[in-house]
Each structure stands twice: as C-alpha cells, then as structure tokens.
Tab-separated table of N, CA and C in Angstrom:
chain	number	residue	atom	x	y	z
A	1	UNK	N	-31.418	79.891	-22.078
A	1	UNK	CA	-30.226	80.473	-21.467
A	1	UNK	C	-28.990	79.759	-22.002
A	2	UNK	N	-28.014	80.514	-22.362
A	2	UNK	CA	-26.789	79.963	-22.921
A	2	UNK	C	-25.830	79.519	-21.820
A	3	UNK	N	-25.110	78.443	-22.098
A	3	UNK	CA	-24.100	77.966	-21.156
A	3	UNK	C	-22.724	78.512	-21.505
A	4	UNK	N	-22.663	79.404	-22.479
A	4	UNK	CA	-21.389	79.957	-22.912
A	4	UNK	C	-20.706	80.704	-21.773
A	5	UNK	N	-19.408	80.471	-21.671
A	5	UNK	CA	-18.578	81.245	-20.738
A	5	UNK	C	-17.794	82.227	-21.593
A	6	UNK	N	-17.951	83.518	-21.305
A	6	UNK	CA	-17.299	84.575	-22.060
A	6	UNK	C	-15.924	84.867	-21.476
A	7	UNK	N	-14.917	84.897	-22.333
A	7	UNK	CA	-13.558	85.269	-21.926
A	7	UNK	C	-13.365	86.760	-22.157
A	8	UNK	N	-12.852	87.426	-21.133
A	8	UNK	CA	-12.672	88.877	-21.178
A	8	UNK	C	-11.243	89.206	-20.758
A	9	UNK	N	-10.585	90.036	-21.566
A	9	UNK	CA	-9.218	90.462	-21.272
A	9	UNK	C	-9.218	91.963	-20.998
A	10	UNK	N	-8.637	92.356	-19.868
A	10	UNK	CA	-8.486	93.759	-19.498
A	10	UNK	C	-7.029	94.141	-19.681
A	11	UNK	N	-6.804	95.245	-20.392
A	11	UNK	CA	-5.444	95.679	-20.701
A	11	UNK	C	-5.129	97.034	-20.081
A	12	UNK	N	-3.928	97.138	-19.575
A	12	UNK	CA	-3.386	98.392	-19.068
A	12	UNK	C	-1.881	98.323	-19.311
A	13	UNK	N	-1.221	99.436	-19.267
A	13	UNK	CA	0.201	99.412	-19.603
A	13	UNK	C	1.010	98.540	-18.638
A	14	UNK	N	0.927	98.783	-17.333
A	14	UNK	CA	1.778	98.072	-16.374
A	14	UNK	C	1.178	96.777	-15.844
A	15	UNK	N	-0.132	96.597	-15.997
A	15	UNK	CA	-0.825	95.430	-15.438
A	15	UNK	C	-0.482	95.254	-13.963
A	16	UNK	N	-0.636	96.352	-13.218
A	16	UNK	CA	-0.352	96.291	-11.785
A	16	UNK	C	-1.510	96.779	-10.932
A	17	UNK	N	-2.498	97.450	-11.539
A	17	UNK	CA	-3.590	98.005	-10.738
A	17	UNK	C	-4.941	97.844	-11.442
A	18	UNK	N	-5.293	98.771	-12.350
A	18	UNK	CA	-6.643	98.797	-12.932
A	18	UNK	C	-7.040	97.498	-13.623
A	19	UNK	N	-6.193	96.978	-14.484
A	19	UNK	CA	-6.536	95.752	-15.212
A	19	UNK	C	-6.636	94.558	-14.260
A	20	UNK	N	-5.780	94.543	-13.262
A	20	UNK	CA	-5.817	93.472	-12.253
A	20	UNK	C	-7.136	93.548	-11.476
A	21	UNK	N	-7.505	94.763	-11.062
A	21	UNK	CA	-8.756	94.949	-10.320
A	21	UNK	C	-9.932	94.466	-11.162
A	22	UNK	N	-9.965	94.858	-12.437
A	22	UNK	CA	-11.063	94.445	-13.311
A	22	UNK	C	-11.131	92.923	-13.454
A	23	UNK	N	-9.982	92.298	-13.592
A	23	UNK	CA	-9.931	90.828	-13.695
A	23	UNK	C	-10.558	90.182	-12.468
A	24	UNK	N	-10.121	90.610	-11.303
A	24	UNK	CA	-10.585	89.996	-10.056
A	24	UNK	C	-12.083	90.242	-9.846
A	25	UNK	N	-12.509	91.471	-10.058
A	25	UNK	CA	-13.912	91.818	-9.811
A	25	UNK	C	-14.841	91.090	-10.789
A	26	UNK	N	-14.485	91.041	-12.081
A	26	UNK	CA	-15.350	90.328	-13.024
A	26	UNK	C	-15.386	88.835	-12.730
A	27	UNK	N	-14.273	88.252	-12.357
A	27	UNK	CA	-14.294	86.827	-12.024
A	27	UNK	C	-15.240	86.550	-10.862
A	28	UNK	N	-15.345	87.479	-9.931
A	28	UNK	CA	-16.260	87.309	-8.795
A	28	UNK	C	-17.702	87.610	-9.204
A	29	UNK	N	-17.932	88.780	-9.798
A	29	UNK	CA	-19.294	89.186	-10.145
A	29	UNK	C	-19.883	88.357	-11.287
A	30	UNK	N	-19.015	87.844	-12.165
A	30	UNK	CA	-19.468	87.086	-13.323
A	30	UNK	C	-20.024	85.722	-13.001
A	31	UNK	N	-19.833	85.265	-11.782
A	31	UNK	CA	-20.411	84.012	-11.278
A	31	UNK	C	-20.318	82.841	-12.265
A	32	UNK	N	-19.139	82.656	-12.841
A	32	UNK	CA	-18.934	81.519	-13.728
A	32	UNK	C	-19.380	81.748	-15.162
A	33	UNK	N	-20.096	82.829	-15.463
A	33	UNK	CA	-20.500	83.150	-16.835
A	33	UNK	C	-19.373	83.838	-17.592
A	34	UNK	N	-18.406	84.365	-16.835
A	34	UNK	CA	-17.292	85.096	-17.415
A	34	UNK	C	-15.996	84.598	-16.810
A	35	UNK	N	-14.963	84.549	-17.640
A	35	UNK	CA	-13.621	84.230	-17.179
A	35	UNK	C	-12.759	85.422	-17.576
A	36	UNK	N	-12.276	86.133	-16.575
A	36	UNK	CA	-11.529	87.355	-16.834
A	36	UNK	C	-10.031	87.133	-16.701
A	37	UNK	N	-9.298	87.889	-17.511
A	37	UNK	CA	-7.845	87.879	-17.531
A	37	UNK	C	-7.377	89.328	-17.603
A	38	UNK	N	-6.119	89.552	-17.281
A	38	UNK	CA	-5.561	90.892	-17.437
A	38	UNK	C	-4.129	90.774	-17.922
A	39	UNK	N	-3.680	91.859	-18.568
A	39	UNK	CA	-2.313	91.879	-19.080
A	39	UNK	C	-1.915	93.324	-19.339
A	40	UNK	N	-0.614	93.506	-19.604
A	40	UNK	CA	-0.110	94.840	-19.874
A	40	UNK	C	0.775	94.888	-21.093
A	41	UNK	N	0.827	96.066	-21.704
A	41	UNK	CA	1.714	96.255	-22.853
A	41	UNK	C	3.166	96.329	-22.403
A	42	UNK	N	3.379	96.852	-21.190
A	42	UNK	CA	4.712	96.942	-20.591
A	42	UNK	C	4.573	96.544	-19.118
A	43	UNK	N	4.342	95.265	-18.857
A	43	UNK	CA	4.040	94.839	-17.488
A	43	UNK	C	5.143	95.195	-16.495
A	44	UNK	N	4.712	95.604	-15.321
A	44	UNK	CA	5.652	96.012	-14.277
A	44	UNK	C	6.367	94.817	-13.655
A	45	UNK	N	5.786	93.644	-13.805
A	45	UNK	CA	6.376	92.451	-13.202
A	45	UNK	C	5.836	92.147	-11.824
A	46	UNK	N	5.040	93.066	-11.265
A	46	UNK	CA	4.467	92.846	-9.939
A	46	UNK	C	3.137	93.575	-9.827
A	47	UNK	N	2.236	92.983	-9.071
A	47	UNK	CA	0.976	93.651	-8.762
A	47	UNK	C	1.276	94.691	-7.683
A	48	UNK	N	0.754	95.896	-7.863
A	48	UNK	CA	1.007	96.974	-6.906
A	48	UNK	C	0.486	96.557	-5.523
A	49	UNK	N	1.262	96.777	-4.461
A	49	UNK	CA	0.844	96.368	-3.116
A	49	UNK	C	-0.502	96.958	-2.681
A	50	UNK	N	-0.823	98.186	-3.102
A	50	UNK	CA	-2.113	98.766	-2.713
A	50	UNK	C	-3.268	98.161	-3.506
A	51	UNK	N	-2.993	97.640	-4.686
A	51	UNK	CA	-4.009	96.883	-5.425
A	51	UNK	C	-4.384	95.650	-4.620
A	52	UNK	N	-3.363	94.941	-4.168
A	52	UNK	CA	-3.616	93.743	-3.355
A	52	UNK	C	-4.367	94.098	-2.081
A	53	UNK	N	-3.970	95.184	-1.455
A	53	UNK	CA	-4.579	95.594	-0.192
A	53	UNK	C	-6.056	95.954	-0.368
A	54	UNK	N	-6.384	96.714	-1.410
A	54	UNK	CA	-7.783	97.096	-1.614
A	54	UNK	C	-8.628	95.876	-1.968
A	55	UNK	N	-8.108	94.975	-2.774
A	55	UNK	CA	-8.867	93.778	-3.137
A	55	UNK	C	-9.043	92.846	-1.941
A	56	UNK	N	-7.993	92.644	-1.181
A	56	UNK	CA	-8.094	91.802	0.016
A	56	UNK	C	-9.069	92.403	1.019
A	57	UNK	N	-9.079	93.727	1.130
A	57	UNK	CA	-10.005	94.411	2.030
A	57	UNK	C	-11.453	94.214	1.639
A	58	UNK	N	-11.702	93.923	0.368
A	58	UNK	CA	-13.057	93.651	-0.122
A	58	UNK	C	-13.362	92.147	-0.124
A	59	UNK	N	-12.420	91.344	0.356
A	59	UNK	CA	-12.642	89.902	0.453
A	59	UNK	C	-12.306	89.109	-0.799
A	60	UNK	N	-11.627	89.725	-1.761
A	60	UNK	CA	-11.265	89.014	-2.985
A	60	UNK	C	-10.008	88.182	-2.771
A	61	UNK	N	-9.944	87.047	-3.456
A	61	UNK	CA	-8.763	86.186	-3.418
A	61	UNK	C	-7.709	86.767	-4.361
A	62	UNK	N	-6.529	87.019	-3.851
A	62	UNK	CA	-5.463	87.620	-4.651
A	62	UNK	C	-4.252	86.697	-4.808
A	63	UNK	N	-4.363	85.489	-4.336
A	63	UNK	CA	-3.213	84.582	-4.281
A	63	UNK	C	-2.571	84.327	-5.646
A	64	UNK	N	-3.352	84.201	-6.700
A	64	UNK	CA	-2.800	83.818	-7.998
A	64	UNK	C	-2.499	85.005	-8.907
A	65	UNK	N	-2.659	86.211	-8.422
A	65	UNK	CA	-2.471	87.383	-9.277
A	65	UNK	C	-1.006	87.602	-9.623
A	66	UNK	N	-0.789	88.007	-10.880
A	66	UNK	CA	0.556	88.345	-11.319
A	66	UNK	C	0.454	89.324	-12.477
A	67	UNK	N	1.491	90.125	-12.638
A	67	UNK	CA	1.587	91.065	-13.748
A	67	UNK	C	2.152	90.309	-14.944
A	68	UNK	N	1.467	90.419	-16.100
A	68	UNK	CA	1.886	89.647	-17.261
A	68	UNK	C	1.738	90.452	-18.553
A	69	UNK	N	2.431	90.024	-19.569
A	69	UNK	CA	2.426	90.701	-20.865
A	69	UNK	C	1.209	90.293	-21.683
A	70	UNK	N	0.741	91.239	-22.491
A	70	UNK	CA	-0.380	90.921	-23.370
A	70	UNK	C	0.007	89.918	-24.444
A	71	UNK	N	1.306	89.733	-24.674
A	71	UNK	CA	1.754	88.735	-25.650
A	71	UNK	C	1.294	87.329	-25.261
A	72	UNK	N	1.129	87.101	-23.974
A	72	UNK	CA	0.659	85.810	-23.473
A	72	UNK	C	-0.702	85.451	-24.062
A	73	UNK	N	-1.510	86.467	-24.360
A	73	UNK	CA	-2.873	86.240	-24.832
A	73	UNK	C	-3.010	86.373	-26.347
A	74	UNK	N	-1.914	86.638	-27.028
A	74	UNK	CA	-1.919	86.732	-28.485
A	74	UNK	C	-1.372	85.453	-29.125
A	75	UNK	N	-0.890	84.536	-28.281
A	75	UNK	CA	-0.341	83.281	-28.803
A	75	UNK	C	-1.468	82.357	-29.272
A	76	UNK	N	-1.150	81.466	-30.203
A	76	UNK	CA	-2.179	80.551	-30.715
A	76	UNK	C	-2.802	79.657	-29.638
A	77	UNK	N	-2.056	79.331	-28.582
A	77	UNK	CA	-2.583	78.451	-27.543
A	77	UNK	C	-3.300	79.210	-26.421
A	78	UNK	N	-3.444	80.523	-26.557
A	78	UNK	CA	-4.099	81.341	-25.528
A	78	UNK	C	-5.616	81.153	-25.602
A	79	UNK	N	-6.288	81.385	-24.485
A	79	UNK	CA	-7.756	81.342	-24.530
A	79	UNK	C	-8.266	82.365	-25.558
A	80	UNK	N	-9.282	82.004	-26.299
A	80	UNK	CA	-9.862	82.920	-27.279
A	80	UNK	C	-10.772	83.901	-26.550
A	81	UNK	N	-10.519	85.190	-26.739
A	81	UNK	CA	-11.269	86.231	-26.040
A	81	UNK	C	-12.548	86.587	-26.794
A	82	UNK	N	-13.578	86.880	-26.015
A	82	UNK	CA	-14.825	87.398	-26.564
A	82	UNK	C	-14.844	88.923	-26.484
A	83	UNK	N	-14.172	89.451	-25.455
A	83	UNK	CA	-14.106	90.894	-25.227
A	83	UNK	C	-12.697	91.273	-24.798
A	84	UNK	N	-12.241	92.444	-25.267
A	84	UNK	CA	-10.976	93.014	-24.818
A	84	UNK	C	-11.253	94.476	-24.488
A	85	UNK	N	-10.974	94.858	-23.240
A	85	UNK	CA	-11.192	96.223	-22.774
A	85	UNK	C	-9.869	96.853	-22.356
A	86	UNK	N	-9.576	98.028	-22.887
A	86	UNK	CA	-8.448	98.794	-22.373
A	86	UNK	C	-8.985	99.646	-21.227
A	87	UNK	N	-8.217	99.735	-20.140
A	87	UNK	CA	-8.672	100.482	-18.966
A	87	UNK	C	-7.753	101.653	-18.638
A	88	UNK	N	-6.785	101.905	-19.506
A	88	UNK	CA	-5.952	103.101	-19.341
A	88	UNK	C	-5.767	103.751	-20.702
A	89	UNK	N	-5.669	105.075	-20.697
A	89	UNK	CA	-5.577	105.824	-21.945
A	89	UNK	C	-4.317	105.490	-22.729
A	90	UNK	N	-3.220	105.224	-22.040
A	90	UNK	CA	-1.965	104.913	-22.725
A	90	UNK	C	-2.114	103.662	-23.570
A	91	UNK	N	-2.667	102.615	-23.000
A	91	UNK	CA	-2.818	101.358	-23.728
A	91	UNK	C	-3.818	101.503	-24.868
A	92	UNK	N	-4.863	102.321	-24.653
A	92	UNK	CA	-5.862	102.525	-25.706
A	92	UNK	C	-5.234	103.117	-26.957
A	93	UNK	N	-4.157	103.884	-26.790
A	93	UNK	CA	-3.501	104.508	-27.926
A	93	UNK	C	-2.411	103.669	-28.563
A	94	UNK	N	-2.109	102.519	-27.986
A	94	UNK	CA	-1.050	101.664	-28.515
A	94	UNK	C	-1.600	100.678	-29.546
A	95	UNK	N	-0.728	100.214	-30.398
A	95	UNK	CA	-1.102	99.173	-31.355
A	95	UNK	C	-1.101	97.842	-30.616
A	96	UNK	N	-2.276	97.269	-30.475
A	96	UNK	CA	-2.410	95.995	-29.757
A	96	UNK	C	-2.083	94.829	-30.678
A	97	UNK	N	-1.749	93.701	-30.081
A	97	UNK	CA	-1.581	92.494	-30.897
A	97	UNK	C	-2.912	92.134	-31.569
A	98	UNK	N	-2.848	91.253	-32.525
A	98	UNK	CA	-4.074	90.734	-33.132
A	98	UNK	C	-4.574	89.623	-32.217
A	99	UNK	N	-5.805	89.767	-31.789
A	99	UNK	CA	-6.376	88.776	-30.863
A	99	UNK	C	-7.102	87.703	-31.661
A	100	UNK	N	-6.791	86.443	-31.410
A	100	UNK	CA	-7.514	85.362	-32.096
A	100	UNK	C	-9.016	85.457	-31.817
A	101	UNK	N	-9.817	85.171	-32.830
A	101	UNK	CA	-11.261	85.103	-32.640
A	101	UNK	C	-12.003	86.406	-32.827
A	102	UNK	N	-11.335	87.494	-33.142
A	102	UNK	CA	-11.961	88.798	-33.360
A	102	UNK	C	-12.877	89.221	-32.210
A	103	UNK	N	-12.324	89.390	-31.023
A	103	UNK	CA	-13.161	89.811	-29.891
A	103	UNK	C	-13.675	91.235	-30.079
A	104	UNK	N	-14.775	91.533	-29.423
A	104	UNK	CA	-15.271	92.907	-29.382
A	104	UNK	C	-14.368	93.704	-28.450
A	105	UNK	N	-14.086	94.936	-28.828
A	105	UNK	CA	-13.180	95.759	-28.028
A	105	UNK	C	-13.837	97.084	-27.663
A	106	UNK	N	-13.405	97.633	-26.536
A	106	UNK	CA	-13.869	98.955	-26.108
A	106	UNK	C	-12.831	99.534	-25.158
A	107	UNK	N	-12.868	100.853	-25.045
A	107	UNK	CA	-11.997	101.547	-24.089
A	107	UNK	C	-12.832	102.015	-22.901
A	108	UNK	N	-12.442	101.572	-21.720
A	108	UNK	CA	-13.078	101.996	-20.471
A	108	UNK	C	-11.990	102.642	-19.615
A	109	UNK	N	-11.721	103.907	-19.820
A	109	UNK	CA	-10.643	104.582	-19.118
A	109	UNK	C	-10.942	104.861	-17.652
A	110	UNK	N	-9.932	104.672	-16.830
A	110	UNK	CA	-9.984	104.987	-15.402
A	110	UNK	C	-8.696	105.709	-15.033
A	111	UNK	N	-8.788	106.618	-14.073
A	111	UNK	CA	-7.595	107.322	-13.591
A	111	UNK	C	-6.615	106.305	-12.991
A	112	UNK	N	-5.334	106.585	-13.124
A	112	UNK	CA	-4.304	105.680	-12.616
A	112	UNK	C	-4.093	105.909	-11.124
A	113	UNK	N	-4.503	104.959	-10.281
A	113	UNK	CA	-4.339	105.143	-8.839
A	113	UNK	C	-2.873	105.144	-8.405
A	114	UNK	N	-2.015	104.534	-9.192
A	114	UNK	CA	-0.592	104.467	-8.852
A	114	UNK	C	0.026	105.863	-8.849
A	115	UNK	N	-0.492	106.760	-9.677
A	115	UNK	CA	0.064	108.108	-9.794
A	115	UNK	C	-0.391	109.068	-8.705
A	116	UNK	N	-1.362	108.669	-7.902
A	116	UNK	CA	-1.850	109.539	-6.833
A	116	UNK	C	-0.806	109.602	-5.728
A	117	UNK	N	-0.556	110.797	-5.251
A	117	UNK	CA	0.433	110.993	-4.185
A	117	UNK	C	-0.266	111.171	-2.839
A	118	UNK	N	0.504	111.012	-1.793
A	118	UNK	CA	-0.020	111.156	-0.440
A	118	UNK	C	0.336	109.952	0.393
A	119	UNK	N	-0.180	109.955	1.618
A	119	UNK	CA	0.128	108.831	2.497
A	119	UNK	C	-0.645	107.583	2.048
A	120	UNK	N	-0.252	106.448	2.589
A	120	UNK	CA	-0.819	105.177	2.154
A	120	UNK	C	-2.334	105.130	2.337
A	121	UNK	N	-2.828	105.623	3.455
A	121	UNK	CA	-4.268	105.573	3.726
A	121	UNK	C	-5.052	106.384	2.683
A	122	UNK	N	-4.552	107.574	2.360
A	122	UNK	CA	-5.218	108.416	1.355
A	122	UNK	C	-5.198	107.721	0.004
A	123	UNK	N	-4.068	107.165	-0.373
A	123	UNK	CA	-3.948	106.483	-1.658
A	123	UNK	C	-4.841	105.244	-1.709
A	124	UNK	N	-4.892	104.514	-0.607
A	124	UNK	CA	-5.705	103.301	-0.557
A	124	UNK	C	-7.181	103.631	-0.722
A	125	UNK	N	-7.670	104.605	0.034
A	125	UNK	CA	-9.094	104.930	0.006
A	125	UNK	C	-9.497	105.786	-1.184
A	126	UNK	N	-8.743	106.838	-1.436
A	126	UNK	CA	-9.157	107.821	-2.429
A	126	UNK	C	-8.624	107.557	-3.823
A	127	UNK	N	-7.785	106.587	-3.984
A	127	UNK	CA	-7.291	106.270	-5.319
A	127	UNK	C	-7.647	104.819	-5.659
A	128	UNK	N	-7.039	103.883	-4.991
A	128	UNK	CA	-7.264	102.476	-5.303
A	128	UNK	C	-8.698	102.046	-4.981
A	129	UNK	N	-9.214	102.447	-3.843
A	129	UNK	CA	-10.591	102.097	-3.475
A	129	UNK	C	-11.604	102.706	-4.416
A	130	UNK	N	-11.370	103.959	-4.791
A	130	UNK	CA	-12.278	104.637	-5.698
A	130	UNK	C	-12.272	103.975	-7.075
A	131	UNK	N	-11.098	103.652	-7.589
A	131	UNK	CA	-11.009	102.994	-8.888
A	131	UNK	C	-11.656	101.608	-8.834
A	132	UNK	N	-11.451	100.894	-7.756
A	132	UNK	CA	-12.086	99.574	-7.613
A	132	UNK	C	-13.606	99.725	-7.671
A	133	UNK	N	-14.146	100.717	-7.008
A	133	UNK	CA	-15.589	100.976	-7.002
A	133	UNK	C	-16.074	101.348	-8.408
A	134	UNK	N	-15.349	102.201	-9.091
A	134	UNK	CA	-15.722	102.627	-10.439
A	134	UNK	C	-15.709	101.453	-11.424
A	135	UNK	N	-14.685	100.631	-11.321
A	135	UNK	CA	-14.596	99.449	-12.192
A	135	UNK	C	-15.765	98.509	-11.922
A	136	UNK	N	-16.061	98.270	-10.657
A	136	UNK	CA	-17.180	97.387	-10.305
A	136	UNK	C	-18.497	97.928	-10.853
A	137	UNK	N	-18.686	99.251	-10.811
A	137	UNK	CA	-19.920	99.841	-11.346
A	137	UNK	C	-20.050	99.582	-12.844
A	138	UNK	N	-18.976	99.788	-13.587
A	138	UNK	CA	-19.046	99.541	-15.033
A	138	UNK	C	-19.240	98.059	-15.330
A	139	UNK	N	-18.603	97.221	-14.551
A	139	UNK	CA	-18.768	95.778	-14.765
A	139	UNK	C	-20.205	95.339	-14.480
A	140	UNK	N	-20.851	95.934	-13.509
A	140	UNK	CA	-22.261	95.609	-13.247
A	140	UNK	C	-23.137	95.988	-14.450
A	141	UNK	N	-22.841	97.128	-15.065
A	141	UNK	CA	-23.574	97.510	-16.283
A	141	UNK	C	-23.331	96.487	-17.389
A	142	UNK	N	-22.082	96.083	-17.559
A	142	UNK	CA	-21.723	95.078	-18.560
A	142	UNK	C	-22.456	93.763	-18.290
A	143	UNK	N	-22.476	93.340	-17.044
A	143	UNK	CA	-23.120	92.075	-16.684
A	143	UNK	C	-24.633	92.109	-16.876
A	144	UNK	N	-25.210	93.296	-16.901
A	144	UNK	CA	-26.658	93.405	-17.081
A	144	UNK	C	-27.074	93.306	-18.549
A	145	UNK	N	-26.107	93.314	-19.461
A	145	UNK	CA	-26.437	93.224	-20.885
A	145	UNK	C	-26.967	91.830	-21.233
A	146	UNK	N	-28.031	91.762	-22.005
A	146	UNK	CA	-28.555	90.449	-22.433
A	146	UNK	C	-27.759	89.935	-23.644
A	147	UNK	N	-26.559	89.486	-23.395
A	147	UNK	CA	-25.629	89.131	-24.469
A	147	UNK	C	-26.175	88.078	-25.423
A	148	UNK	N	-26.995	87.180	-24.928
A	148	UNK	CA	-27.502	86.103	-25.788
A	148	UNK	C	-28.591	86.586	-26.743
A	149	UNK	N	-29.171	87.759	-26.485
A	149	UNK	CA	-30.240	88.248	-27.354
A	149	UNK	C	-29.823	89.437	-28.215
A	150	UNK	N	-28.635	89.964	-27.995
A	150	UNK	CA	-28.154	91.094	-28.790
A	150	UNK	C	-27.246	90.605	-29.907
A	151	UNK	N	-27.304	91.285	-31.048
A	151	UNK	CA	-26.366	90.943	-32.107
A	151	UNK	C	-25.024	91.639	-31.830
A	152	UNK	N	-24.019	91.279	-32.584
A	152	UNK	CA	-22.651	91.771	-32.366
A	152	UNK	C	-22.573	93.302	-32.404
A	153	UNK	N	-23.249	93.924	-33.353
A	153	UNK	CA	-23.234	95.380	-33.467
A	153	UNK	C	-23.889	96.049	-32.254
A	154	UNK	N	-24.976	95.482	-31.773
A	154	UNK	CA	-25.653	96.034	-30.597
A	154	UNK	C	-24.782	95.889	-29.351
A	155	UNK	N	-24.110	94.762	-29.223
A	155	UNK	CA	-23.216	94.565	-28.081
A	155	UNK	C	-22.081	95.578	-28.137
A	156	UNK	N	-21.498	95.770	-29.316
A	156	UNK	CA	-20.418	96.751	-29.479
A	156	UNK	C	-20.903	98.141	-29.074
A	157	UNK	N	-22.077	98.515	-29.506
A	157	UNK	CA	-22.648	99.811	-29.144
A	157	UNK	C	-22.780	99.924	-27.615
A	158	UNK	N	-23.262	98.886	-26.986
A	158	UNK	CA	-23.480	98.909	-25.533
A	158	UNK	C	-22.168	98.960	-24.751
A	159	UNK	N	-21.161	98.201	-25.181
A	159	UNK	CA	-19.900	98.242	-24.423
A	159	UNK	C	-19.191	99.575	-24.617
A	160	UNK	N	-19.353	100.181	-25.796
A	160	UNK	CA	-18.818	101.530	-25.987
A	160	UNK	C	-19.553	102.531	-25.099
A	161	UNK	N	-20.865	102.390	-25.020
A	161	UNK	CA	-21.681	103.285	-24.167
A	161	UNK	C	-21.262	103.157	-22.701
A	162	UNK	N	-21.010	101.949	-22.257
A	162	UNK	CA	-20.573	101.747	-20.870
A	162	UNK	C	-19.250	102.468	-20.624
A	163	UNK	N	-18.368	102.434	-21.604
A	163	UNK	CA	-17.093	103.140	-21.481
A	163	UNK	C	-17.257	104.646	-21.414
A	164	UNK	N	-18.369	105.167	-21.935
A	164	UNK	CA	-18.653	106.601	-21.893
A	164	UNK	C	-19.358	107.004	-20.597
A	165	UNK	N	-19.890	106.013	-19.885
A	165	UNK	CA	-20.604	106.263	-18.632
A	165	UNK	C	-19.619	106.839	-17.620
A	166	UNK	N	-19.966	107.927	-16.962
A	166	UNK	CA	-19.041	108.462	-15.951
A	166	UNK	C	-18.652	107.370	-14.959
A	167	UNK	N	-17.364	107.237	-14.729
A	167	UNK	CA	-16.857	106.172	-13.853
A	167	UNK	C	-17.392	106.302	-12.442
A	168	UNK	N	-17.817	107.501	-12.054
A	168	UNK	CA	-18.315	107.716	-10.694
A	168	UNK	C	-19.750	107.227	-10.538
A	169	UNK	N	-20.452	106.988	-11.651
A	169	UNK	CA	-21.883	106.620	-11.614
A	169	UNK	C	-22.118	105.340	-10.852
C-alpha cells in the first residue's frame, strides 16, 4: 500500500459552489489519502451562502473555505497536483494555466446550483443538495480506483469514464 497523498484541484468559474463542494467532500471522504483544493477562473470572492448551508447541514467543516483564483495553484510554490477536474462546462472550455507536474485532467460537469431560481428551501434541497449528492457519488467512484496498480493511461481512462457517468447515479 502506498503512503502517497494525492493532490486534487477542482475548478469552476466562480469557485463559489461546485468546486468548493468537491474540495470539502473529497477532503472528508479521502481520509488523508487525498488533499483537495478548489479554485476559479473568475472567482466570485465569496463562497455562496447556500453552499455553506448545504455543507454544514451534512456536518462538514466550512470554517476555512474561501473563493480563490486558479492562479494561486499555477505558481511555482503551489502544491503539485496529481489530478485537476473541471466541474463546470464554462471552465472546461477555457484555457487553463499550465499546472506544474503534469497532473491528469478530466471534466466532470455538474449543473450550476447558483442559477436555480425559487425560494431558499427549494434551492437548498433541489439544487445545492442535489449537486452535493452527485459530486459525492462521483468522488466515491474515483476513490474506489486502485490508483497504485493502474498505469497513467488507465487512470486517465477511468477518470474520464467517471465524468461520463450520469451525475444522478
């Protein structure tokens, strides 16, 4: 068994909802085998209040969360990433910075809960809660991969396949 800790960066345009959720959930589910980060191409400067509410409702620690630019992770002194996942279609289509260390990349698109309209309860349950559940499902698939026994090409194939898995699964 490897003692390697894998660094994973989740990207979204605003870094206020989906990428933040993925960061928090992987840090919890990864049980020390993974260190997750999140960033945005055009960070909003704040984590969306319903993101915080849905995560806190699931018992996640949200105290240190902040919206940040992906430039933070492209600097020479940034943690070297093993994986970079885009979680919104807008960011997937943008030219990303060059990430040190040549991490494996994949697109795992999720609907933007921020764009859902309605009262707070509907948005919390049917948008933010649903996206949190979908992200957790894909992360469980990712965590089940035998990373220490797969070669780089096989891992790339598997993370792409996970991104194709219906988010509702």
